Amino acid sequence: MKHLTLTYGLAISSLFLGISQSAIGQTSLQIENAILNDQKNFYFIDFENYPKSLNNLPIGVFDSGTGGLTVLDALVNFDEYDNESKVAKKDGILDFSKENFIYLADQANMPYGNYHAVNKDNLLKEHIIKDFQFLLSNKYYLHNKDQNYQTNKDKVKAIVIACNTATAYGYSDAEAFMKKTKLDIPVIGVINAAARGTLANFGKEESGAIAVFATVGTIASKGYERTLREQINTLGLKGDIQIFNQGGHGVAEAVDGEPDFIKAEAKQPRSDYRGPSLDNKDYKIDRTLLDIYNFNFDKNQMLCDGKDVEDCSQLQINSSENYIRFHLVSLLEQIRKTENAQPLKSLILGCTHYPYLIKEINEVLMELKNYKGNDGNYKYRSLISEKVHIVDPSIFVARELHQALAQKELFNSNGNMLENSEFYISVPNTENRNVKLEGEELRFSYDYKYGRNENEIQEYVKVVPFDRKNVSDLTLERFRSIIPNTYELIRSFSQHSLKMKEYPQEIRIK
């Protein structure tokens, strides 16, 4: 019997995205005026006095949550060039070892992938411009109760948008905004070259299926599908290449512990749950597929109101592994029901949170490859290639960043990645009386988060350093296990940075 071999294909982002302006056009937002012109506004930045010498400034990286740390981890571990000559040649020295990084997780406003579904694209774009503002400014808060902001954060010399949804919906707006600042710094997103890297796995005449596994918002943007189809034509590929989209409703949220989708302490189905269920018309758990989902019920990873699964009138997913099971089965069912379906050859991880779950993705694909129906036949084997390339865009982000820094001669010769990198996260601004919170975690209520409108210029959030109050121990353990070198940067910042000197040791990251 031949075994399924899963390998990691790689892909990247580009300064130009295959997303037409008619599909996702530029929008004039009042937040830009606040940043550029309103000197009394918190968001104002005096760009005329931005540092003239950029080399020693850090590189900014942001995502809607902690998923973008997988992209940062690719930068942290990158070694494809000679550090002296900058030619493409590994030298055993990390290529960005002398660079400093500033990472922002816009956790309070995540998941970005849901804004499109509630017709709030412009609000999402406003969040993205605010992410830029934070990285380009010197402001942050020590903690969420802090009345006065600090002004000793470094500004940045390059920005990596480590978020597929933000790239799909906000790149053109961010690019237009950066032109208004008159700063000449690289801005890198995460979609176009991911498509090129995927198609590099296809021969000129080869057929096969590509699955884009991403947030619902990224799928709705059609950024990946449009770019793949354009490049199939550009490359002159003649095979039958089919593209399937699977919106991973709840996956990123489960990784970041969003209580609307996952609650570790829950023992019974919850009224405030928003993930796939037996009665969710858009993301329905199909009773006839329960044997194929093969959900893990241990330790309340599934919540059922009956004694066993057959008795459940309510069934809710309560672990990231089970979210993967639901969506990969849904994907394979989509392929199975397609006429003349080609076997799955490449799976694009179109969300930066998903690489945390590569182990689970591998395991579930193997299970589905070997699943036999009641008739004794393999249900999905013909639909899964012997080798499935799992495409993670992050390494290509690293390549493009290196090329951009080389082109503009922006490398830092005096930095220290371990000692000087910094990590920040957005938390609800409890001083803002308009903010509506819920739960013990004091997060934005769902209705408030997605009920806001663009151009209501106010501080919804405060951006503060990572600590054990705003990043859970479970999440930190995932970092330690899956991205250990980046975790060490986080730990070093928490333990040794002067910005953390007022923090008690018990909430610093160890």
Short mmCIF file of C-alpha atoms in Angstrom, two decimals:
data_model
loop_
_atom_site.label_atom_id
_atom_site.label_comp_id
_atom_site.label_asym_id
_atom_site.label_seq_id
_atom_site.Cartn_x
_atom_site.Cartn_y
_atom_site.Cartn_z
CA MET A 1 0.00 0.00 0.00
CA LYS A 2 1.37 3.40 -0.91
CA HIS A 3 1.49 5.89 1.94
CA LEU A 4 0.36 9.49 1.70
CA THR A 5 3.35 11.82 1.89
CA LEU A 6 2.68 15.35 3.10
CA THR A 7 5.32 17.98 2.37
CA TYR A 8 5.48 21.65 3.03
CA GLY A 9 5.32 23.73 -0.08
CA LEU A 10 6.22 27.34 0.44
CA ALA A 11 4.87 30.62 -0.81
CA ILE A 12 4.92 34.41 -0.16
CA SER A 13 3.52 37.80 -0.36
CA SER A 14 4.10 40.55 -2.82
CA LEU A 15 3.92 44.29 -2.99
CA PHE A 16 1.42 43.82 -5.80
CA LEU A 17 -1.65 41.68 -5.12
CA GLY A 18 -3.84 40.00 -7.70
CA ILE A 19 -6.94 41.73 -6.36
CA SER A 20 -8.65 44.12 -8.72
CA GLN A 21 -9.41 47.61 -7.49
CA SER A 22 -13.01 47.15 -8.61
CA ALA A 23 -13.30 44.17 -6.26
CA ILE A 24 -11.72 45.79 -3.23
CA GLY A 25 -11.18 49.46 -3.90
CA GLN A 26 -9.45 52.20 -1.98
CA THR A 27 -11.53 54.04 0.58
CA SER A 28 -11.06 57.52 2.02
CA LEU A 29 -11.16 57.12 5.82
CA GLN A 30 -11.14 59.88 8.42
CA ILE A 31 -8.53 58.01 10.47
CA GLU A 32 -6.00 59.04 7.82
CA ASN A 33 -6.72 62.72 8.43
CA ALA A 34 -6.35 62.20 12.18
CA ILE A 35 -2.94 60.59 11.66
CA LEU A 36 -1.66 63.01 9.04
CA ASN A 37 -3.12 66.38 10.04
CA ASP A 38 -4.83 66.56 13.44
CA GLN A 39 -2.03 67.46 15.85
CA LYS A 40 -4.35 67.23 18.86
CA ASN A 41 -5.47 63.72 18.05
CA PHE A 42 -3.96 60.68 19.79
CA TYR A 43 -3.29 59.10 16.40
CA PHE A 44 -1.35 62.04 14.95
CA ILE A 45 2.19 61.34 13.71
CA ASP A 46 4.59 64.11 12.70
CA PHE A 47 6.00 62.45 9.58
CA GLU A 48 8.13 65.47 8.72
CA ASN A 49 10.25 64.61 11.74
CA TYR A 50 10.32 60.86 11.13
CA PRO A 51 13.87 59.54 11.55
CA LYS A 52 15.92 60.24 8.43
CA SER A 53 18.26 57.33 9.03
CA LEU A 54 16.16 54.15 8.98
CA ASN A 55 18.71 51.33 9.20
CA ASN A 56 18.74 50.94 12.98
CA LEU A 57 14.96 51.06 13.29
CA PRO A 58 13.03 47.82 13.86
CA ILE A 59 10.86 45.91 11.41
CA GLY A 60 7.14 46.02 12.21
CA VAL A 61 4.97 42.92 11.89
CA PHE A 62 1.23 42.77 12.63
CA ASP A 63 -1.71 40.42 12.51
CA SER A 64 -5.24 40.37 13.88
CA GLY A 65 -4.00 38.10 16.68
CA THR A 66 -1.10 35.84 17.52
CA GLY A 67 -1.30 33.84 14.28
CA GLY A 68 1.13 36.23 12.60
CA LEU A 69 3.83 34.96 14.94
CA THR A 70 4.16 32.03 12.53
CA VAL A 71 5.25 34.57 9.90
CA LEU A 72 7.60 36.25 12.36
CA ASP A 73 9.00 32.81 13.19
CA ALA A 74 9.93 32.36 9.53
CA LEU A 75 11.83 35.67 9.71
CA VAL A 76 13.48 34.68 12.97
CA ASN A 77 14.75 31.37 11.54
CA PHE A 78 15.55 32.55 8.02
CA ASP A 79 18.93 31.62 6.54
CA GLU A 80 19.08 31.63 2.75
CA TYR A 81 21.65 34.38 2.13
CA ASP A 82 25.27 35.09 2.95
CA ASN A 83 25.22 37.82 5.58
CA GLU A 84 28.23 39.63 4.17
CA SER A 85 27.68 39.54 0.42
CA LYS A 86 23.84 39.20 0.58
CA VAL A 87 24.00 36.63 -2.25
CA ALA A 88 21.68 33.61 -2.13
CA LYS A 89 23.80 31.22 -0.11
CA LYS A 90 23.22 29.78 3.36
CA ASP A 91 26.05 30.64 5.75
CA GLY A 92 24.79 29.24 9.03
CA ILE A 93 24.04 32.73 10.36
CA LEU A 94 20.43 33.83 10.65
CA ASP A 95 19.82 36.49 8.02
CA PHE A 96 17.82 38.80 10.32
CA SER A 97 19.84 38.16 13.48
CA LYS A 98 20.90 41.83 13.63
CA GLU A 99 17.41 43.14 13.00
CA ASN A 100 15.00 44.19 15.75
CA PHE A 101 11.31 43.35 15.44
CA ILE A 102 8.15 44.93 16.83
CA TYR A 103 5.13 42.63 16.71
CA LEU A 104 1.52 43.76 17.13
CA ALA A 105 -1.41 41.41 17.72
CA ASP A 106 -4.69 43.31 17.28
CA GLN A 107 -6.36 40.76 19.51
CA ALA A 108 -9.20 42.98 20.73
CA ASN A 109 -10.55 43.50 17.21
CA MET A 110 -10.00 39.97 15.90
CA PRO A 111 -11.04 37.93 13.99
CA TYR A 112 -10.60 40.16 10.95
CA GLY A 113 -12.16 37.45 8.79
CA ASN A 114 -15.67 38.16 10.09
CA TYR A 115 -15.97 41.87 9.19
CA HIS A 116 -16.86 41.21 5.55
CA ALA A 117 -19.73 38.92 6.56
CA VAL A 118 -21.39 41.78 8.47
CA ASN A 119 -20.71 44.36 5.72
CA LYS A 120 -18.03 46.18 7.70
CA ASP A 121 -15.17 46.18 5.18
CA ASN A 122 -14.42 49.86 5.84
CA LEU A 123 -14.27 49.31 9.59
CA LEU A 124 -11.75 46.55 8.95
CA LYS A 125 -9.70 48.89 6.77
CA GLU A 126 -9.76 51.45 9.59
CA HIS A 127 -8.38 48.83 12.00
CA ILE A 128 -5.60 48.06 9.51
CA ILE A 129 -4.64 51.74 9.16
CA LYS A 130 -4.56 51.95 12.97
CA ASP A 131 -2.20 48.96 13.01
CA PHE A 132 0.08 50.93 10.69
CA GLN A 133 -0.27 53.96 12.95
CA PHE A 134 0.91 52.00 15.98
CA LEU A 135 3.98 50.65 14.21
CA LEU A 136 4.87 54.04 12.71
CA SER A 137 4.37 55.93 15.98
CA ASN A 138 6.20 55.93 19.32
CA LYS A 139 3.10 55.42 21.51
CA TYR A 140 1.92 52.50 23.65
CA TYR A 141 0.41 51.92 27.10
CA LEU A 142 2.00 50.02 29.96
CA HIS A 143 -1.30 48.35 30.84
CA ASN A 144 -5.04 48.73 30.19
CA LYS A 145 -5.57 50.88 33.30
CA ASP A 146 -2.82 53.30 32.31
CA GLN A 147 -4.25 56.81 31.85
CA ASN A 148 -1.15 58.15 30.10
CA TYR A 149 0.59 56.62 27.12
CA GLN A 150 4.34 56.10 26.83
CA THR A 151 6.37 57.63 24.00
CA ASN A 152 9.58 55.58 23.98
CA LYS A 153 8.66 52.93 21.40
CA ASP A 154 10.83 52.91 18.28
CA LYS A 155 9.29 53.66 14.92
CA VAL A 156 9.79 51.14 12.11
CA LYS A 157 11.62 50.94 8.80
CA ALA A 158 9.49 48.22 7.16
CA ILE A 159 6.07 46.70 7.74
CA VAL A 160 4.98 43.11 7.20
CA ILE A 161 1.22 42.54 7.05
CA ALA A 162 1.24 39.04 8.52
CA CYS A 163 -2.48 38.55 7.92
CA ASN A 164 -4.16 37.21 4.79
CA THR A 165 -7.47 38.97 5.46
CA ALA A 166 -5.76 42.32 6.10
CA THR A 167 -3.75 41.89 2.91
CA ALA A 168 -6.83 40.99 0.88
CA TYR A 169 -9.03 43.83 2.11
CA GLY A 170 -6.64 46.57 3.17
CA TYR A 171 -3.43 46.41 1.17
CA SER A 172 -4.35 48.94 -1.49
CA ASP A 173 -5.66 51.35 1.16
CA ALA A 174 -2.53 50.91 3.27
CA GLU A 175 -0.33 51.45 0.22
CA ALA A 176 -2.23 54.65 -0.64
CA PHE A 177 -1.94 55.82 2.97
CA MET A 178 1.81 55.21 3.01
CA LYS A 179 2.20 57.38 -0.10
CA LYS A 180 0.53 60.22 1.82
CA THR A 181 3.07 59.87 4.63
CA LYS A 182 5.88 60.33 2.05
CA LEU A 183 7.85 57.58 3.79
CA ASP A 184 9.83 55.30 1.53
CA ILE A 185 9.67 52.06 3.50
CA PRO A 186 8.84 48.54 2.29
CA VAL A 187 5.36 47.15 2.97
CA ILE A 188 4.88 43.44 2.40
CA GLY A 189 1.62 41.48 2.36
CA VAL A 190 0.86 37.72 2.13
CA ILE A 191 -1.03 36.54 -1.03
CA ASN A 192 0.37 36.86 -4.55
CA ALA A 193 3.52 34.75 -4.42
CA ALA A 194 1.69 32.14 -2.33
CA ALA A 195 -0.20 31.46 -5.54
CA ARG A 196 3.04 31.31 -7.53
CA GLY A 197 4.59 28.93 -5.02
CA THR A 198 1.54 26.67 -5.21
CA LEU A 199 1.55 26.53 -8.99
CA ALA A 200 5.28 25.71 -9.01
CA ASN A 201 4.20 22.24 -7.91
CA PHE A 202 2.36 21.68 -11.22
CA GLY A 203 3.88 20.54 -14.48
CA LYS A 204 2.88 22.23 -17.74
CA GLU A 205 0.25 19.62 -18.55
CA GLU A 206 -0.51 18.42 -15.02
CA SER A 207 -4.01 18.33 -13.57
CA GLY A 208 -5.01 18.48 -9.92
CA ALA A 209 -6.97 20.34 -7.27
CA ILE A 210 -5.83 23.27 -5.16
CA ALA A 211 -7.67 23.99 -1.93
CA VAL A 212 -7.53 27.43 -0.33
CA PHE A 213 -8.11 26.99 3.41
CA ALA A 214 -8.50 30.45 4.92
CA THR A 215 -10.76 32.66 7.01
CA VAL A 216 -14.27 33.28 5.73
CA GLY A 217 -13.32 36.88 4.96
CA THR A 218 -10.26 35.95 2.93
CA ILE A 219 -12.27 33.42 0.95
CA ALA A 220 -14.99 36.01 0.31
CA SER A 221 -12.41 38.45 -1.06
CA LYS A 222 -11.54 35.89 -3.80
CA GLY A 223 -7.97 37.16 -3.58
CA TYR A 224 -6.38 33.74 -3.75
CA GLU A 225 -8.70 32.27 -6.38
CA ARG A 226 -8.40 35.32 -8.64
CA THR A 227 -4.62 35.37 -8.34
CA LEU A 228 -4.32 31.62 -8.96
CA ARG A 229 -6.45 31.85 -12.11
CA GLU A 230 -4.50 34.84 -13.43
CA GLN A 231 -1.19 33.08 -12.90
CA ILE A 232 -2.40 29.81 -14.43
CA ASN A 233 -3.00 31.83 -17.61
CA THR A 234 0.27 33.74 -17.30
CA LEU A 235 2.28 30.54 -16.80
CA GLY A 236 0.48 28.80 -19.64
CA LEU A 237 -0.48 25.76 -17.57
CA LYS A 238 -2.64 23.46 -19.69
CA GLY A 239 -3.85 20.86 -17.18
CA ASP A 240 -7.24 20.71 -15.51
CA ILE A 241 -6.43 22.69 -12.36
CA GLN A 242 -9.47 22.99 -10.11
CA ILE A 243 -9.68 25.44 -7.21
CA PHE A 244 -11.74 24.78 -4.07
CA ASN A 245 -12.31 27.27 -1.27
CA GLN A 246 -12.91 26.30 2.35
CA GLY A 247 -13.69 29.10 4.79
CA GLY A 248 -12.32 27.96 8.14
CA HIS A 249 -15.09 29.43 10.28
CA GLY A 250 -13.86 29.36 13.89
CA VAL A 251 -10.35 27.96 13.32
CA ALA A 252 -8.36 31.16 13.93
CA GLU A 253 -10.72 32.02 16.76
CA ALA A 254 -10.10 28.63 18.38
CA VAL A 255 -6.33 29.13 18.14
CA ASP A 256 -6.65 32.50 19.90
CA GLY A 257 -9.20 31.24 22.44
CA GLU A 258 -12.09 33.48 21.34
CA PRO A 259 -14.97 32.55 23.71
CA ASP A 260 -17.59 32.90 20.97
CA PHE A 261 -16.06 29.78 19.42
CA ILE A 262 -14.21 27.87 22.13
CA LYS A 263 -14.27 27.77 25.93
CA ALA A 264 -11.97 25.27 27.60
CA GLU A 265 -13.88 25.23 30.88
CA ALA A 266 -17.29 24.63 29.28
CA LYS A 267 -18.93 21.26 29.98
CA GLN A 268 -22.32 21.77 28.28
CA PRO A 269 -23.44 23.45 25.03
CA ARG A 270 -23.49 27.24 25.32
CA SER A 271 -26.07 29.78 24.19
CA ASP A 272 -23.34 32.24 23.07
CA TYR A 273 -21.53 29.72 20.82
CA ARG A 274 -21.09 30.81 17.17
CA GLY A 275 -19.24 27.91 15.58
CA PRO A 276 -20.42 24.94 13.47
CA SER A 277 -23.37 23.07 14.95
CA LEU A 278 -26.25 20.79 14.03
CA ASP A 279 -28.48 23.79 13.30
CA ASN A 280 -25.98 26.27 11.85
CA LYS A 281 -27.29 26.73 8.30
CA ASP A 282 -23.94 27.96 6.95
CA TYR A 283 -21.65 25.61 8.90
CA LYS A 284 -23.77 22.60 9.64
CA ILE A 285 -22.41 19.52 11.38
CA ASP A 286 -23.87 16.72 9.25
CA ARG A 287 -25.11 13.81 11.37
CA THR A 288 -24.53 11.43 8.46
CA LEU A 289 -20.81 12.33 8.52
CA LEU A 290 -20.18 11.93 12.26
CA ASP A 291 -18.23 8.71 11.72
CA ILE A 292 -16.02 10.51 9.18
CA TYR A 293 -15.47 13.65 11.27
CA ASN A 294 -14.23 11.31 14.01
CA PHE A 295 -14.46 14.14 16.54
CA ASN A 296 -12.41 13.85 19.71
CA PHE A 297 -14.82 14.00 22.65
CA ASP A 298 -12.15 13.71 25.38
CA LYS A 299 -11.96 16.50 27.97
CA ASN A 300 -15.05 18.31 26.59
CA GLN A 301 -13.50 18.92 23.18
CA MET A 302 -17.06 18.47 21.89
CA LEU A 303 -20.05 19.73 23.85
CA CYS A 304 -23.19 17.58 23.69
CA ASP A 305 -26.45 17.81 25.62
CA GLY A 306 -27.04 14.03 25.52
CA LYS A 307 -25.44 10.95 27.03
CA ASP A 308 -23.80 10.03 23.72
CA VAL A 309 -23.44 11.57 20.29
CA GLU A 310 -26.58 9.89 18.90
CA ASP A 311 -28.66 11.58 21.61
CA CYS A 312 -27.31 15.11 21.03
CA SER A 313 -29.82 17.75 20.05
CA GLN A 314 -27.00 20.30 20.45
CA LEU A 315 -23.44 19.56 19.35
CA GLN A 316 -20.70 22.20 19.54
CA ILE A 317 -17.01 22.10 18.66
CA ASN A 318 -14.72 22.99 21.56
CA SER A 319 -11.14 22.35 20.37
CA SER A 320 -8.96 23.50 17.49
CA GLU A 321 -8.38 19.87 16.44
CA ASN A 322 -12.13 19.30 15.99
CA TYR A 323 -12.46 22.52 13.99
CA ILE A 324 -9.83 21.10 11.62
CA ARG A 325 -11.75 17.82 11.41
CA PHE A 326 -14.99 19.58 10.53
CA HIS A 327 -13.48 21.77 7.83
CA LEU A 328 -11.28 19.15 6.12
CA VAL A 329 -14.20 16.72 5.91
CA SER A 330 -16.33 19.57 4.52
CA LEU A 331 -13.62 20.28 1.96
CA LEU A 332 -13.33 16.66 0.86
CA GLU A 333 -17.12 16.40 0.59
CA GLN A 334 -17.08 19.51 -1.61
CA ILE A 335 -14.48 17.90 -3.88
CA ARG A 336 -16.30 14.53 -3.88
CA LYS A 337 -19.53 16.13 -5.09
CA THR A 338 -17.78 17.95 -7.96
CA GLU A 339 -18.09 16.45 -11.43
CA ASN A 340 -14.78 15.12 -12.78
CA ALA A 341 -13.04 16.15 -9.55
CA GLN A 342 -9.25 16.15 -9.67
CA PRO A 343 -7.26 14.85 -6.68
CA LEU A 344 -6.14 17.36 -4.05
CA LYS A 345 -2.52 18.26 -4.77
CA SER A 346 -1.96 21.47 -2.80
CA LEU A 347 -3.56 22.91 0.34
CA ILE A 348 -2.84 26.61 0.87
CA LEU A 349 -2.90 27.71 4.51
CA GLY A 350 -4.41 31.10 3.80
CA CYS A 351 -4.49 32.20 7.44
CA THR A 352 -1.44 32.74 9.62
CA HIS A 353 -3.08 30.89 12.52
CA TYR A 354 -3.33 27.63 10.58
CA PRO A 355 0.37 26.61 10.64
CA TYR A 356 -0.06 26.07 14.39
CA LEU A 357 -2.31 23.15 13.39
CA ILE A 358 -0.19 21.49 10.69
CA LYS A 359 0.17 18.35 12.82
CA GLU A 360 -3.61 18.04 13.08
CA ILE A 361 -4.04 18.77 9.36
CA ASN A 362 -1.58 16.01 8.48
CA GLU A 363 -3.31 13.52 10.75
CA VAL A 364 -6.81 14.24 9.46
CA LEU A 365 -5.75 14.08 5.80
CA MET A 366 -4.15 10.71 6.48
CA GLU A 367 -7.31 9.47 8.19
CA LEU A 368 -9.45 10.60 5.27
CA LYS A 369 -7.06 9.01 2.81
CA ASN A 370 -7.54 5.68 4.60
CA TYR A 371 -11.23 5.96 5.49
CA LYS A 372 -13.42 3.10 4.27
CA GLY A 373 -17.18 3.41 3.91
CA ASN A 374 -19.72 0.75 4.80
CA ASP A 375 -19.26 -0.73 1.33
CA GLY A 376 -15.60 -1.42 2.09
CA ASN A 377 -14.35 1.10 -0.46
CA TYR A 378 -12.02 4.02 0.23
CA LYS A 379 -14.31 7.05 0.22
CA TYR A 380 -11.74 9.77 -0.47
CA ARG A 381 -8.54 8.02 -1.57
CA SER A 382 -8.95 8.87 -5.24
CA LEU A 383 -9.49 12.52 -4.26
CA ILE A 384 -6.21 12.95 -2.38
CA SER A 385 -2.88 12.90 -4.24
CA GLU A 386 -0.10 10.66 -3.04
CA LYS A 387 1.81 13.81 -2.18
CA VAL A 388 -0.18 16.78 -0.87
CA HIS A 389 1.78 20.03 -0.65
CA ILE A 390 0.81 22.09 2.36
CA VAL A 391 1.60 25.66 1.35
CA ASP A 392 2.69 28.04 4.12
CA PRO A 393 3.31 31.56 2.74
CA SER A 394 5.63 32.69 5.52
CA ILE A 395 9.00 31.67 4.05
CA PHE A 396 8.28 33.74 0.95
CA VAL A 397 7.51 36.72 3.15
CA ALA A 398 11.00 36.30 4.58
CA ARG A 399 12.54 36.19 1.10
CA GLU A 400 10.72 39.29 -0.07
CA LEU A 401 11.60 41.21 3.09
CA HIS A 402 15.26 40.33 2.64
CA GLN A 403 15.18 41.46 -1.00
CA ALA A 404 13.44 44.73 -0.07
CA LEU A 405 15.95 45.55 2.66
CA ALA A 406 18.82 44.76 0.30
CA GLN A 407 17.39 46.89 -2.49
CA LYS A 408 16.94 49.90 -0.22
CA GLU A 409 20.15 49.21 1.76
CA LEU A 410 18.22 49.11 5.04
CA PHE A 411 19.98 46.30 6.87
CA ASN A 412 20.88 46.93 10.51
CA SER A 413 24.50 46.21 11.45
CA ASN A 414 24.08 46.98 15.17
CA GLY A 415 20.80 45.35 16.18
CA ASN A 416 20.15 42.21 18.21
CA MET A 417 17.03 40.22 17.45
CA LEU A 418 16.97 38.43 20.80
CA GLU A 419 17.70 41.41 23.03
CA ASN A 420 15.73 44.16 21.27
CA SER A 421 12.54 42.67 19.79
CA GLU A 422 9.24 43.76 21.34
CA PHE A 423 5.73 42.28 21.48
CA TYR A 424 2.45 44.18 21.89
CA ILE A 425 -1.22 43.26 21.96
CA SER A 426 -4.42 45.32 21.79
CA VAL A 427 -6.84 45.14 24.72
CA PRO A 428 -10.22 46.89 25.14
CA ASN A 429 -9.91 50.47 26.34
CA THR A 430 -11.95 50.39 29.54
CA GLU A 431 -11.56 54.17 29.87
CA ASN A 432 -13.70 54.62 26.74
CA ARG A 433 -17.32 54.78 27.95
CA ASN A 434 -18.63 53.74 24.53
CA VAL A 435 -16.94 50.35 24.78
CA LYS A 436 -19.20 47.39 25.62
CA LEU A 437 -17.56 44.39 27.29
CA GLU A 438 -18.65 40.91 28.31
CA GLY A 439 -17.37 37.84 30.16
CA GLU A 440 -14.68 37.42 32.77
CA GLU A 441 -12.09 38.20 30.10
CA LEU A 442 -13.69 41.66 29.56
CA ARG A 443 -13.58 41.32 25.80
CA PHE A 444 -15.65 43.31 23.34
CA SER A 445 -19.14 41.86 23.03
CA TYR A 446 -19.73 40.34 19.61
CA ASP A 447 -22.50 42.83 18.79
CA TYR A 448 -20.33 45.76 19.82
CA LYS A 449 -17.25 44.54 17.96
CA TYR A 450 -19.09 44.15 14.68
CA GLY A 451 -21.68 46.86 15.29
CA ARG A 452 -19.21 49.75 15.23
CA ASN A 453 -18.90 51.99 12.19
CA GLU A 454 -15.91 53.45 10.42
CA ASN A 455 -15.02 57.13 10.88
CA GLU A 456 -15.97 57.22 14.55
CA ILE A 457 -12.46 58.22 15.55
CA GLN A 458 -11.77 57.04 19.08
CA GLU A 459 -9.47 54.76 21.03
CA TYR A 460 -11.37 51.48 21.09
CA VAL A 461 -8.25 49.75 22.33
CA LYS A 462 -5.01 50.29 24.16
CA VAL A 463 -1.88 48.61 22.87
CA VAL A 464 0.16 47.09 25.69
CA PRO A 465 3.09 44.65 26.02
CA PHE A 466 2.48 40.90 26.03
CA ASP A 467 2.05 39.48 29.53
CA ARG A 468 0.41 36.46 31.17
CA LYS A 469 -2.84 38.37 31.70
CA ASN A 470 -3.43 39.14 28.03
CA VAL A 471 -1.85 35.98 26.53
CA SER A 472 -3.06 32.74 28.08
CA ASP A 473 -0.75 30.06 29.45
CA LEU A 474 -2.24 27.62 26.92
CA THR A 475 -1.32 29.95 24.06
CA LEU A 476 2.16 30.52 25.47
CA GLU A 477 2.68 26.78 25.71
CA ARG A 478 1.74 26.49 22.03
CA PHE A 479 4.36 29.13 21.20
CA ARG A 480 6.97 27.32 23.28
CA SER A 481 6.25 24.03 21.50
CA ILE A 482 5.73 25.15 17.88
CA ILE A 483 7.73 28.39 17.50
CA PRO A 484 10.39 28.00 20.22
CA ASN A 485 12.85 30.57 18.87
CA THR A 486 10.17 33.24 18.60
CA TYR A 487 8.93 32.29 22.06
CA GLU A 488 12.43 32.97 23.35
CA LEU A 489 12.24 36.49 21.89
CA ILE A 490 8.90 37.00 23.66
CA ARG A 491 10.32 35.70 26.93
CA SER A 492 13.42 37.87 26.63
CA PHE A 493 11.30 40.99 26.05
CA SER A 494 9.07 40.20 29.02
CA GLN A 495 11.95 39.43 31.37
CA HIS A 496 14.62 41.94 30.36
CA SER A 497 13.18 44.92 28.51
CA LEU A 498 13.22 48.22 30.39
CA LYS A 499 9.66 48.70 29.13
CA MET A 500 8.64 45.85 31.46
CA LYS A 501 10.44 47.15 34.56
CA GLU A 502 7.20 48.11 36.34
CA TYR A 503 5.62 44.68 35.71
CA PRO A 504 5.49 42.27 38.67
CA GLN A 505 7.41 39.07 37.98
CA GLU A 506 4.32 36.87 38.31
CA ILE A 507 2.71 38.27 35.16
CA ARG A 508 5.88 38.38 33.07
CA ILE A 509 6.33 35.60 30.53
CA LYS A 510 8.85 33.02 31.74
#
